[in-house]
mmCIF file of C-alpha atoms in Angstrom:
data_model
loop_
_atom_site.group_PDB
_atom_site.id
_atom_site.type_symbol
_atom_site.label_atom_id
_atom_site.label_comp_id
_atom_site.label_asym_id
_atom_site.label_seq_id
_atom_site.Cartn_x
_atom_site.Cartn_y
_atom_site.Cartn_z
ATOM 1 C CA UNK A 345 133.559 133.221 130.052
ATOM 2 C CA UNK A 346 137.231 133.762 128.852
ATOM 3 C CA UNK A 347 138.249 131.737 131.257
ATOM 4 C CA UNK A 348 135.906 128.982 130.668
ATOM 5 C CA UNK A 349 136.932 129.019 127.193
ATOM 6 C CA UNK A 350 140.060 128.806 127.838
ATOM 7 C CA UNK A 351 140.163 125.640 129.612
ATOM 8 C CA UNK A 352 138.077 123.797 127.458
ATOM 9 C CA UNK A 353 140.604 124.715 125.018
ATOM 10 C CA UNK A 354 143.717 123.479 127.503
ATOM 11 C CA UNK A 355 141.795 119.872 127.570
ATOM 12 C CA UNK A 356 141.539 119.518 123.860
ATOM 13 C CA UNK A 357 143.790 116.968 122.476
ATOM 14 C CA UNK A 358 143.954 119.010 118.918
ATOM 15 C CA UNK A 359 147.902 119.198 118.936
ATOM 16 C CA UNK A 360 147.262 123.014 118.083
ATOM 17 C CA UNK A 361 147.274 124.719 121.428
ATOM 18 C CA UNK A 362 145.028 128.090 122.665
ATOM 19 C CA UNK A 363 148.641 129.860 122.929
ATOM 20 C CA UNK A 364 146.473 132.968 124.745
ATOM 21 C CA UNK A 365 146.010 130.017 127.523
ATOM 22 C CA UNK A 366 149.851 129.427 127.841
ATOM 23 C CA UNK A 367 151.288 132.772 128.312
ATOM 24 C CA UNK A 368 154.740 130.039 128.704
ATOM 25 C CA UNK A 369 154.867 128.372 125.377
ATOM 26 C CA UNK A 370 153.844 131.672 123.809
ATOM 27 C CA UNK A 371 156.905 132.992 125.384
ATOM 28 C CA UNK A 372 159.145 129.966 124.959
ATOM 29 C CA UNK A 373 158.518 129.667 121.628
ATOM 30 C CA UNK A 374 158.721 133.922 120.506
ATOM 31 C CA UNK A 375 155.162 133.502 119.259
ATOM 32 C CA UNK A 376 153.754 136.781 118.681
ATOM 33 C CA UNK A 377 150.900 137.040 116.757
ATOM 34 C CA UNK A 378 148.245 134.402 115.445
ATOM 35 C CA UNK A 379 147.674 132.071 113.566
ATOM 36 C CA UNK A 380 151.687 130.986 113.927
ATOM 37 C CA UNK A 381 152.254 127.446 112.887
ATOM 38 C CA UNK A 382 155.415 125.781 114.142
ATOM 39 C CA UNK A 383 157.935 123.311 112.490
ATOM 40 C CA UNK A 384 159.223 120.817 115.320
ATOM 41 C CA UNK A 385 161.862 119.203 113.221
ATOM 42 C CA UNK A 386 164.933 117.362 115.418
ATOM 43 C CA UNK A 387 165.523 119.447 117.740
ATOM 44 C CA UNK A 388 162.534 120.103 119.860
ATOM 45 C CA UNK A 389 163.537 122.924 121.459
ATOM 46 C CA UNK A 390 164.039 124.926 118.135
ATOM 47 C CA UNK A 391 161.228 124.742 115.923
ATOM 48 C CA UNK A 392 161.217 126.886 112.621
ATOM 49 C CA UNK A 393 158.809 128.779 111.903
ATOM 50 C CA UNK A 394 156.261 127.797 108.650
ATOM 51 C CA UNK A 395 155.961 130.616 106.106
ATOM 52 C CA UNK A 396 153.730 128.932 103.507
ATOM 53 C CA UNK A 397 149.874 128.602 102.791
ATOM 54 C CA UNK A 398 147.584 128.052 105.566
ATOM 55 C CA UNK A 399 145.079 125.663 103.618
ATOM 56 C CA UNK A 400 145.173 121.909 104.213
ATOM 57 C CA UNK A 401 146.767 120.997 101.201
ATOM 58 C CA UNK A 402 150.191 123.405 101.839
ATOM 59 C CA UNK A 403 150.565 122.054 105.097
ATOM 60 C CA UNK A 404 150.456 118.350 104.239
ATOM 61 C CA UNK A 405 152.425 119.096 101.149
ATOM 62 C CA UNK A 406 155.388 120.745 103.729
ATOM 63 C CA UNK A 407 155.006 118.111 105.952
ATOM 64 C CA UNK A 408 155.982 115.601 103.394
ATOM 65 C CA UNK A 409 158.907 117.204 102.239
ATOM 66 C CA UNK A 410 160.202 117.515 105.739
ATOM 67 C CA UNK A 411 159.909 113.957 106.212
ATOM 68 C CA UNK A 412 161.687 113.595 102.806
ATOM 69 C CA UNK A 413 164.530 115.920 104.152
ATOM 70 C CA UNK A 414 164.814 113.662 107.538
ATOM 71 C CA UNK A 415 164.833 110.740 105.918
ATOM 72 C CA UNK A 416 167.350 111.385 103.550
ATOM 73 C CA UNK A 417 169.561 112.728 106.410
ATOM 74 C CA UNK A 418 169.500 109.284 108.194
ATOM 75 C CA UNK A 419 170.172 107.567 104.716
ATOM 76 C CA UNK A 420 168.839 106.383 101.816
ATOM 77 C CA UNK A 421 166.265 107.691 99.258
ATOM 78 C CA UNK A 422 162.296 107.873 100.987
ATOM 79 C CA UNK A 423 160.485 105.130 101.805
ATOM 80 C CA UNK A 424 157.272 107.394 100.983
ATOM 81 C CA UNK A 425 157.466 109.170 97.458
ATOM 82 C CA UNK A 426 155.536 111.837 95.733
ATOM 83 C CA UNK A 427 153.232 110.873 92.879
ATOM 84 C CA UNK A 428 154.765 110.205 89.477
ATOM 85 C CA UNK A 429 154.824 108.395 86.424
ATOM 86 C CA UNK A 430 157.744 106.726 86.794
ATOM 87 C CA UNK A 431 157.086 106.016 90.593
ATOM 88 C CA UNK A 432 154.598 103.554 89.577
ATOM 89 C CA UNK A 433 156.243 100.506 88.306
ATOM 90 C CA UNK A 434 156.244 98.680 91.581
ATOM 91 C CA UNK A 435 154.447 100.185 94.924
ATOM 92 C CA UNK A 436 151.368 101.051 96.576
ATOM 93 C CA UNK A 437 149.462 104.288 95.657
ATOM 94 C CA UNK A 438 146.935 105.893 97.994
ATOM 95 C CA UNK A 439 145.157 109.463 97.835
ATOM 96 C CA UNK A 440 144.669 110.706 101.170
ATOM 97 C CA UNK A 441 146.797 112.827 103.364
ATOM 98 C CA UNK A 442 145.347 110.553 106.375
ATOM 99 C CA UNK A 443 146.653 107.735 105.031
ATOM 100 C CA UNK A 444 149.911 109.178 104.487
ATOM 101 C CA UNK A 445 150.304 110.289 108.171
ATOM 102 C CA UNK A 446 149.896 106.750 109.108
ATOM 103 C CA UNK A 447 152.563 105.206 106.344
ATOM 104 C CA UNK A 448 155.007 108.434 107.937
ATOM 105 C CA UNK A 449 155.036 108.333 111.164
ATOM 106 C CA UNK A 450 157.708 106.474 113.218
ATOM 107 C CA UNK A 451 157.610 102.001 113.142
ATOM 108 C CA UNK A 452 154.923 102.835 110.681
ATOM 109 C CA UNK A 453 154.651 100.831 107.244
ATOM 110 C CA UNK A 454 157.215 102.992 105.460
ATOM 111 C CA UNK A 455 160.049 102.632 107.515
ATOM 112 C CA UNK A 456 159.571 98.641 107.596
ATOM 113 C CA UNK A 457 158.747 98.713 104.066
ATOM 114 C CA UNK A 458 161.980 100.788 102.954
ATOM 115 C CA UNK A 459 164.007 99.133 100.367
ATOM 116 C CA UNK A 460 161.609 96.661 99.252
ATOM 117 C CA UNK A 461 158.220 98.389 98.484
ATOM 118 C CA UNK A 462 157.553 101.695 97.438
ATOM 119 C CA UNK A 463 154.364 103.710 98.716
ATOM 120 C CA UNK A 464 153.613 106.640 96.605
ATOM 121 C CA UNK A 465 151.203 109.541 97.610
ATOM 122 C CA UNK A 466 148.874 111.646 96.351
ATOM 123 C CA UNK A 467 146.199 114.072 96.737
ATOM 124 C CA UNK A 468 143.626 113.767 94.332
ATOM 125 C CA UNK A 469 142.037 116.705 94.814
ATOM 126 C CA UNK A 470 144.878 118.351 92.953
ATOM 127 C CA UNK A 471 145.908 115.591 90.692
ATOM 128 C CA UNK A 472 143.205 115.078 88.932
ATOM 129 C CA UNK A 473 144.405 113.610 85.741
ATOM 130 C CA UNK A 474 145.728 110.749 88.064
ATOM 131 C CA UNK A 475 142.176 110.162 89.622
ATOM 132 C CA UNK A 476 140.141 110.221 86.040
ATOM 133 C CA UNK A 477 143.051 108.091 84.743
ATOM 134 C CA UNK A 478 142.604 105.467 87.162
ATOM 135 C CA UNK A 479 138.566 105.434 88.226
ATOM 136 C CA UNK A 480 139.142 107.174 91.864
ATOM 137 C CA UNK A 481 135.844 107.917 92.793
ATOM 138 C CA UNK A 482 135.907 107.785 96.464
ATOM 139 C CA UNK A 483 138.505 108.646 99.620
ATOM 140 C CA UNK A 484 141.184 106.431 100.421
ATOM 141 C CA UNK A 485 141.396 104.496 98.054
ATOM 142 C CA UNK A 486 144.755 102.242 97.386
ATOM 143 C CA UNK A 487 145.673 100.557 94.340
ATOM 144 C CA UNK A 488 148.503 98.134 93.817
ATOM 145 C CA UNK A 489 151.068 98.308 90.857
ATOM 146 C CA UNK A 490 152.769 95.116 90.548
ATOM 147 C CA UNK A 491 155.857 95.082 87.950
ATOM 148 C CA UNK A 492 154.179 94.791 85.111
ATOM 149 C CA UNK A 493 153.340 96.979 82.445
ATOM 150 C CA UNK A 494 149.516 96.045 82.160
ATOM 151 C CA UNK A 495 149.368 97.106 85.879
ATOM 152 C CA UNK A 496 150.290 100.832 84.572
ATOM 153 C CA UNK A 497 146.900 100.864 82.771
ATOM 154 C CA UNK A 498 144.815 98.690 85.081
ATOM 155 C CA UNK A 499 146.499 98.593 88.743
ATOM 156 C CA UNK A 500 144.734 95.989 90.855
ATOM 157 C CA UNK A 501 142.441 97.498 93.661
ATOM 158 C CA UNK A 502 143.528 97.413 97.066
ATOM 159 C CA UNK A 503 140.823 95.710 99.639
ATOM 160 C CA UNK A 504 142.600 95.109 102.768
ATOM 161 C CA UNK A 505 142.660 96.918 106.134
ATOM 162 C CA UNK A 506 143.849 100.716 105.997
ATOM 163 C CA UNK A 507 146.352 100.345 108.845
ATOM 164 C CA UNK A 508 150.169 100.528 108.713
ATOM 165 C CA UNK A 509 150.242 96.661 109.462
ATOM 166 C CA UNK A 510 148.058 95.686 107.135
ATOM 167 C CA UNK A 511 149.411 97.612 104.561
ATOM 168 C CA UNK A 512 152.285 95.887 105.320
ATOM 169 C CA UNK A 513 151.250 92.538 105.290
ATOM 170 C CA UNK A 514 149.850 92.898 102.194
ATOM 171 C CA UNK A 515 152.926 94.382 100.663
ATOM 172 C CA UNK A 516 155.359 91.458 102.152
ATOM 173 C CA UNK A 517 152.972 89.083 101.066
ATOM 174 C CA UNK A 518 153.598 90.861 97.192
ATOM 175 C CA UNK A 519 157.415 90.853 97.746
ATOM 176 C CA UNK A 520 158.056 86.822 98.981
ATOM 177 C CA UNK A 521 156.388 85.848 95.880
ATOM 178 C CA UNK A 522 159.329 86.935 94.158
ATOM 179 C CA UNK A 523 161.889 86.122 96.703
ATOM 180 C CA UNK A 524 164.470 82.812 95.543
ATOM 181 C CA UNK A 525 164.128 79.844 97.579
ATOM 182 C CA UNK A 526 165.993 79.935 100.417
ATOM 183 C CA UNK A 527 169.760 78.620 100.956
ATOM 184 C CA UNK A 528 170.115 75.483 102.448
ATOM 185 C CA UNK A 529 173.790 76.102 103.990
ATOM 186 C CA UNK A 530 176.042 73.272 105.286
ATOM 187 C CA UNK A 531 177.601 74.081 108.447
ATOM 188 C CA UNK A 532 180.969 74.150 108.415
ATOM 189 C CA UNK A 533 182.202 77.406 110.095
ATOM 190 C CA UNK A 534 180.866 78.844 113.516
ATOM 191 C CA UNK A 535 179.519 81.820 110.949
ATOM 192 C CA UNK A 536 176.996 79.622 109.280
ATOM 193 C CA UNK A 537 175.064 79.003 112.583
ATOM 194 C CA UNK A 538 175.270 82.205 113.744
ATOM 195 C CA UNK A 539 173.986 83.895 110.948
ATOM 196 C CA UNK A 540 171.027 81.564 110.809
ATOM 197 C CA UNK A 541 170.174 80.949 114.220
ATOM 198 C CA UNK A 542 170.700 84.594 115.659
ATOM 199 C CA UNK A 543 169.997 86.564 112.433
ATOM 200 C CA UNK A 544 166.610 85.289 111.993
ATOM 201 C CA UNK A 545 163.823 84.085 114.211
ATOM 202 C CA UNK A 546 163.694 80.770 113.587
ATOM 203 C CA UNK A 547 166.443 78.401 111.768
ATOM 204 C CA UNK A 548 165.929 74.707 110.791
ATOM 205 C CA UNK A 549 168.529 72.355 111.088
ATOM 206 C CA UNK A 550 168.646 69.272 109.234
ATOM 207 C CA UNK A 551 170.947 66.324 109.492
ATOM 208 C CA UNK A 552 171.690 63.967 107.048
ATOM 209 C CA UNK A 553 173.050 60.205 107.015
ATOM 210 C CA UNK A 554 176.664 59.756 106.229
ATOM 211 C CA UNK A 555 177.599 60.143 102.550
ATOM 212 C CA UNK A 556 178.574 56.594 102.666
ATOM 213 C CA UNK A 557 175.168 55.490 104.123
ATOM 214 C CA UNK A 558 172.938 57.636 101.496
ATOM 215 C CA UNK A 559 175.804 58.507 98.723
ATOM 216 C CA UNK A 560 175.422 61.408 96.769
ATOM 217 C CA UNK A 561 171.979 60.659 94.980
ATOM 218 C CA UNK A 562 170.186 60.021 98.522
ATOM 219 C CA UNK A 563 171.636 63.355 99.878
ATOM 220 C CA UNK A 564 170.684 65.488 96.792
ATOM 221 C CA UNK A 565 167.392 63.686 96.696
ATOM 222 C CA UNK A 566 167.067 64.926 100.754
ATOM 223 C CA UNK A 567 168.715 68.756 99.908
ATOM 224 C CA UNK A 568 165.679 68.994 96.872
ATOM 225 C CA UNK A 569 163.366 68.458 99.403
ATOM 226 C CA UNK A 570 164.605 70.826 101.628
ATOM 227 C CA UNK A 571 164.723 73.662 99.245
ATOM 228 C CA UNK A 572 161.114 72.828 97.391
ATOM 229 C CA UNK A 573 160.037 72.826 100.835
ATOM 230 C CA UNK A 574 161.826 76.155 101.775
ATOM 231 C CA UNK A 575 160.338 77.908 98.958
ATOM 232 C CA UNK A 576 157.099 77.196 100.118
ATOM 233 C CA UNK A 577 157.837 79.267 103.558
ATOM 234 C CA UNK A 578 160.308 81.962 102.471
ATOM 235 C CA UNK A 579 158.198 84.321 103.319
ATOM 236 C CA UNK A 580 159.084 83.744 106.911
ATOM 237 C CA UNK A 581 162.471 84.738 106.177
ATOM 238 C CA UNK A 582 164.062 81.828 108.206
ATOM 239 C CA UNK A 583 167.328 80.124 108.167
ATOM 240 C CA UNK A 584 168.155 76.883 106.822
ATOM 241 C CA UNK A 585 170.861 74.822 107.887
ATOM 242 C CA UNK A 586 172.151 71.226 107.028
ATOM 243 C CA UNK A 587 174.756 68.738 108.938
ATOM 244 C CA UNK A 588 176.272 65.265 107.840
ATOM 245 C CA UNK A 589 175.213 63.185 110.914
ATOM 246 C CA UNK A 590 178.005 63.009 113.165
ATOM 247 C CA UNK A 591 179.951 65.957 111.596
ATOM 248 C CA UNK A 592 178.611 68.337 114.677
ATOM 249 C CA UNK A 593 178.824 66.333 117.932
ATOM 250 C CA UNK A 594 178.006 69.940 119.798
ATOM 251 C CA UNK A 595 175.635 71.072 117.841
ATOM 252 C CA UNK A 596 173.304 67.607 117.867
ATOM 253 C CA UNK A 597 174.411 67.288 121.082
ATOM 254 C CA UNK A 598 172.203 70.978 121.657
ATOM 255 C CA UNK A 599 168.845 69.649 120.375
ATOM 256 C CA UNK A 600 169.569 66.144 121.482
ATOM 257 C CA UNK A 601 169.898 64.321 118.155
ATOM 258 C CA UNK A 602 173.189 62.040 117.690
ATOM 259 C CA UNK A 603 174.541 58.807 116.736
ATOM 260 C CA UNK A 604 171.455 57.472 115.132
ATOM 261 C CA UNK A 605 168.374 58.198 113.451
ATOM 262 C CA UNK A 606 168.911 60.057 110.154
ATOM 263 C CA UNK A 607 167.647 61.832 108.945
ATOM 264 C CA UNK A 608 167.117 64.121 111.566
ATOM 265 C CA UNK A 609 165.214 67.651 111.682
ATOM 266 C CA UNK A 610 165.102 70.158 114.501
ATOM 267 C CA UNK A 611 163.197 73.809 114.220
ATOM 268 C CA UNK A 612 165.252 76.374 116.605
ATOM 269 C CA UNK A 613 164.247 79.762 117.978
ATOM 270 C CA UNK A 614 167.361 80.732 119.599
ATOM 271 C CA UNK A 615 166.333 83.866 120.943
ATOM 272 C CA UNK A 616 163.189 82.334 122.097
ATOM 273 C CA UNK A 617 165.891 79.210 123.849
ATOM 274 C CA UNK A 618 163.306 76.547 122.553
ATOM 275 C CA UNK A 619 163.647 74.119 119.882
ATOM 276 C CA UNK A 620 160.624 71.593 118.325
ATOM 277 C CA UNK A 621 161.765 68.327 116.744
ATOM 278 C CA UNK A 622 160.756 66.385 113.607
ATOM 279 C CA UNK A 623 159.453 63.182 115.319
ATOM 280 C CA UNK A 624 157.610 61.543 112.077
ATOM 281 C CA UNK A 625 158.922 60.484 108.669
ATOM 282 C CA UNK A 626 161.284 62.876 107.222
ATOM 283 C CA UNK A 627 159.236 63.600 104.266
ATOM 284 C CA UNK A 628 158.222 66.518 102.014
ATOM 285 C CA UNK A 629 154.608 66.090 103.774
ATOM 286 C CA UNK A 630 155.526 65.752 107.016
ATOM 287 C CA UNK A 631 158.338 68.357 107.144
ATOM 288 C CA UNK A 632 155.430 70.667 105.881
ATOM 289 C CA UNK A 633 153.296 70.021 108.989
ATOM 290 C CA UNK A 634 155.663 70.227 111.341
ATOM 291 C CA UNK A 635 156.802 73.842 109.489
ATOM 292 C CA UNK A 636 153.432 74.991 109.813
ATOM 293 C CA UNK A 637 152.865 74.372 112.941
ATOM 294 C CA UNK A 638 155.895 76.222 114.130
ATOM 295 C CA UNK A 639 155.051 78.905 111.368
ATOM 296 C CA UNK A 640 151.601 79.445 113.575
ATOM 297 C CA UNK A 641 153.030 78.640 117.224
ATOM 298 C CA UNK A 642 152.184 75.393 118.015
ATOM 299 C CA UNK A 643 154.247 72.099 118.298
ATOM 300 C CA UNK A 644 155.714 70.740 121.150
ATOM 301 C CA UNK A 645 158.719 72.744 122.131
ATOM 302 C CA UNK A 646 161.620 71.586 124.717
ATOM 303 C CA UNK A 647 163.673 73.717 126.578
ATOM 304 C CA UNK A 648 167.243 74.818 124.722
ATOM 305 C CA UNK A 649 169.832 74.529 127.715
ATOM 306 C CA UNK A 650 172.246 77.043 126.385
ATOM 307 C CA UNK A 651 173.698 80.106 126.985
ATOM 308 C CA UNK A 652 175.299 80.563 123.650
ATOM 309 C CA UNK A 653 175.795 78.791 120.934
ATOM 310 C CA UNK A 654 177.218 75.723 120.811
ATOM 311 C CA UNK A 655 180.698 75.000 118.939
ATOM 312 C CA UNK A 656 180.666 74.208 115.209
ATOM 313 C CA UNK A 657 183.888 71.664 114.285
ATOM 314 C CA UNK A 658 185.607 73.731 110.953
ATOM 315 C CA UNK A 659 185.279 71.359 108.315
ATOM 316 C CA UNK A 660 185.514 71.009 104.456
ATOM 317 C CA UNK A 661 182.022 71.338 102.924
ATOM 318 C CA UNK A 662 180.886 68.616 100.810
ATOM 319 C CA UNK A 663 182.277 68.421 97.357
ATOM 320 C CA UNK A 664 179.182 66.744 95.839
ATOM 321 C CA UNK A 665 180.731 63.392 94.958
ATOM 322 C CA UNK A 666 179.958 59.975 96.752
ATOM 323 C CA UNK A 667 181.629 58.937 99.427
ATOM 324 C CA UNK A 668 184.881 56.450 98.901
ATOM 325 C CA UNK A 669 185.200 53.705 101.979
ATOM 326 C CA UNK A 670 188.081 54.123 103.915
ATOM 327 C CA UNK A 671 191.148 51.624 102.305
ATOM 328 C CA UNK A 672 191.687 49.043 105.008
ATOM 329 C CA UNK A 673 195.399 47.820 105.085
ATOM 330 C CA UNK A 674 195.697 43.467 105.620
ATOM 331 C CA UNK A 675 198.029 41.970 106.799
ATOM 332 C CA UNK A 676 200.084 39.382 104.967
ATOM 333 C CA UNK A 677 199.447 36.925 107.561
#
């Protein structure tokens, strides 16, 4: 029977272990008498042994202040804080030690949330002026704090999925509202396309007509456009790039625009080699379609045949004036 017990025990998936079934571990480990709980911090081959309370609420309460610790060793403040007044001006509050595992654990929505939302946990069971204050009634339940100071006395309630990714989703969704519009860089240095094309998933490259051909009411009407446009998908934190038509022979050369038709648009996933072009008017409504079709993975895409990047020609940028025609000398006869 002892035996029987013991390997129903050995095919549990509870990560506490029947140590009397693993005479090894028992040994490994120095574990000597039961129950003996375990720290397995970084090194996994030298846990510490836990000294405090054996209810539910110790244990969850050391585990987050281990994760604290680790955290703060591989730099930076937490992305997952402990309940507080002042930790609610801008985050996401839940009550559940559950939930909290998943916003901990490795990938999860902490770490991709760090430094731009703040997830704040507590346990309502002990915090119970928290739970009166704010109508908790049932178990998880997440509330969102936006900015404001109305949202300290009425947070809005939290509806979404209970997983990491929707959790953060719904936070990124929060944050891009108050992101600026996006840059709309001239390139002029190898660093500009690099930093938009390989720093980001996607970048959109726009080239305009000469100065001369659209002076410098045409071209700030176009680069308006481009950033009302932008602000509209900066959520999708891509770059945005912008040529004088024929300043970049290699670079139009790459998504086969050049010598004509401009303006010209082209939507690049470099890492992806593949690169969709604007092939309708180049218009605030049009430029929007084609956007959000590459925004949901559709569009025609062609092949990008390169193996780097190609060569940006250093130039001055644009000094916002019109253009001056060239001075042609005449002969006196």
């Amino acid at each position: 029977m002892e035996e029987s017990s013991c390997r129903a025990r050995g095919r549990s998936q509870d990560r506490s272990r029947g140590l009397r079934c693993h005479d090894e571990l028992r040994a490994r480990f120095n574990v000597n008498g039961f129950p003996t709980i375990k720290f397995f911090g970084a090194n996994k081959n030298a846990p510490t042994n836990y000294e405090g309370g054996r209810t539910a609420q110790a244990i969850v309460d050391f585990a987050l202040g281990e994760a604290k610790m680790v955290t703060a060793r591989m730099g930076g403040p937490p992305a997952v804080v402990a309940v507080g007044a002042r930790n609610l001006a801008r985050g996401v509050l839940a009550p559940c030690a559950a939930t909290a595992k998943d916003w901990l654990r490795s990938g999860s929505a902490a770490s991709q949330l760090k430094g731009k939302f703040k997830l704040v946990l507590w346990n309502a069971t002990t915090e119970n002026s928290l739970a009166q204050r704010y109508g908790i009634r049932g178990y998880p339940t997440i509330k969102y704090f936006p900015a404001t100071k109305a949202a300290k006395i009425n947070p809005i309630d939290y509806d979404g999925g209970r997983s990491a990714g929707d959790i953060v989703s719904f936070c990124e969704s929060k944050v891009a509202v108050n992101y600026p519009p996006p840059e709309i860089v001239q390139i002029t240095a190898q660093e500009n396309l690099r930093e938009a094309c390989e720093d980001h998933s996607v970048c959109v490259l726009t080239f305009l007509p000469h100065i001369l051909d659209d002076m410098a009411s045409g071209r700030n009407k176009h680069l308006a456009m481009l950033k009302k446009v932008g602000n509209d998908f900066k959520n999708k934190n891509w770059g945005w790039l912008w040529a004088e038509g024929g300043s970049q022979p290699k670079v139009e050369e790459s998504v086969g625009v050049g010598g004509f038709g401009y303006p010209a648009m082209v939507v690049m996933n470099y890492k992806k080699k593949v690169f969709v072009t604007l092939r309708s008017a180049f218009d605030e409504q049009h430029v929007t379609e084609l956007l959000k079709s590459v925004s949901v993975g559709r569009g025609r895409t062609e092949p990008l045949q390169l193996t780097e990047l190609p060569k940006v020609d250093a130039i001055e940028p644009w000094d916002g004036k019109d253009g001056q025609p060239p001075v042609e000398e005449h002969d006196e006869f």
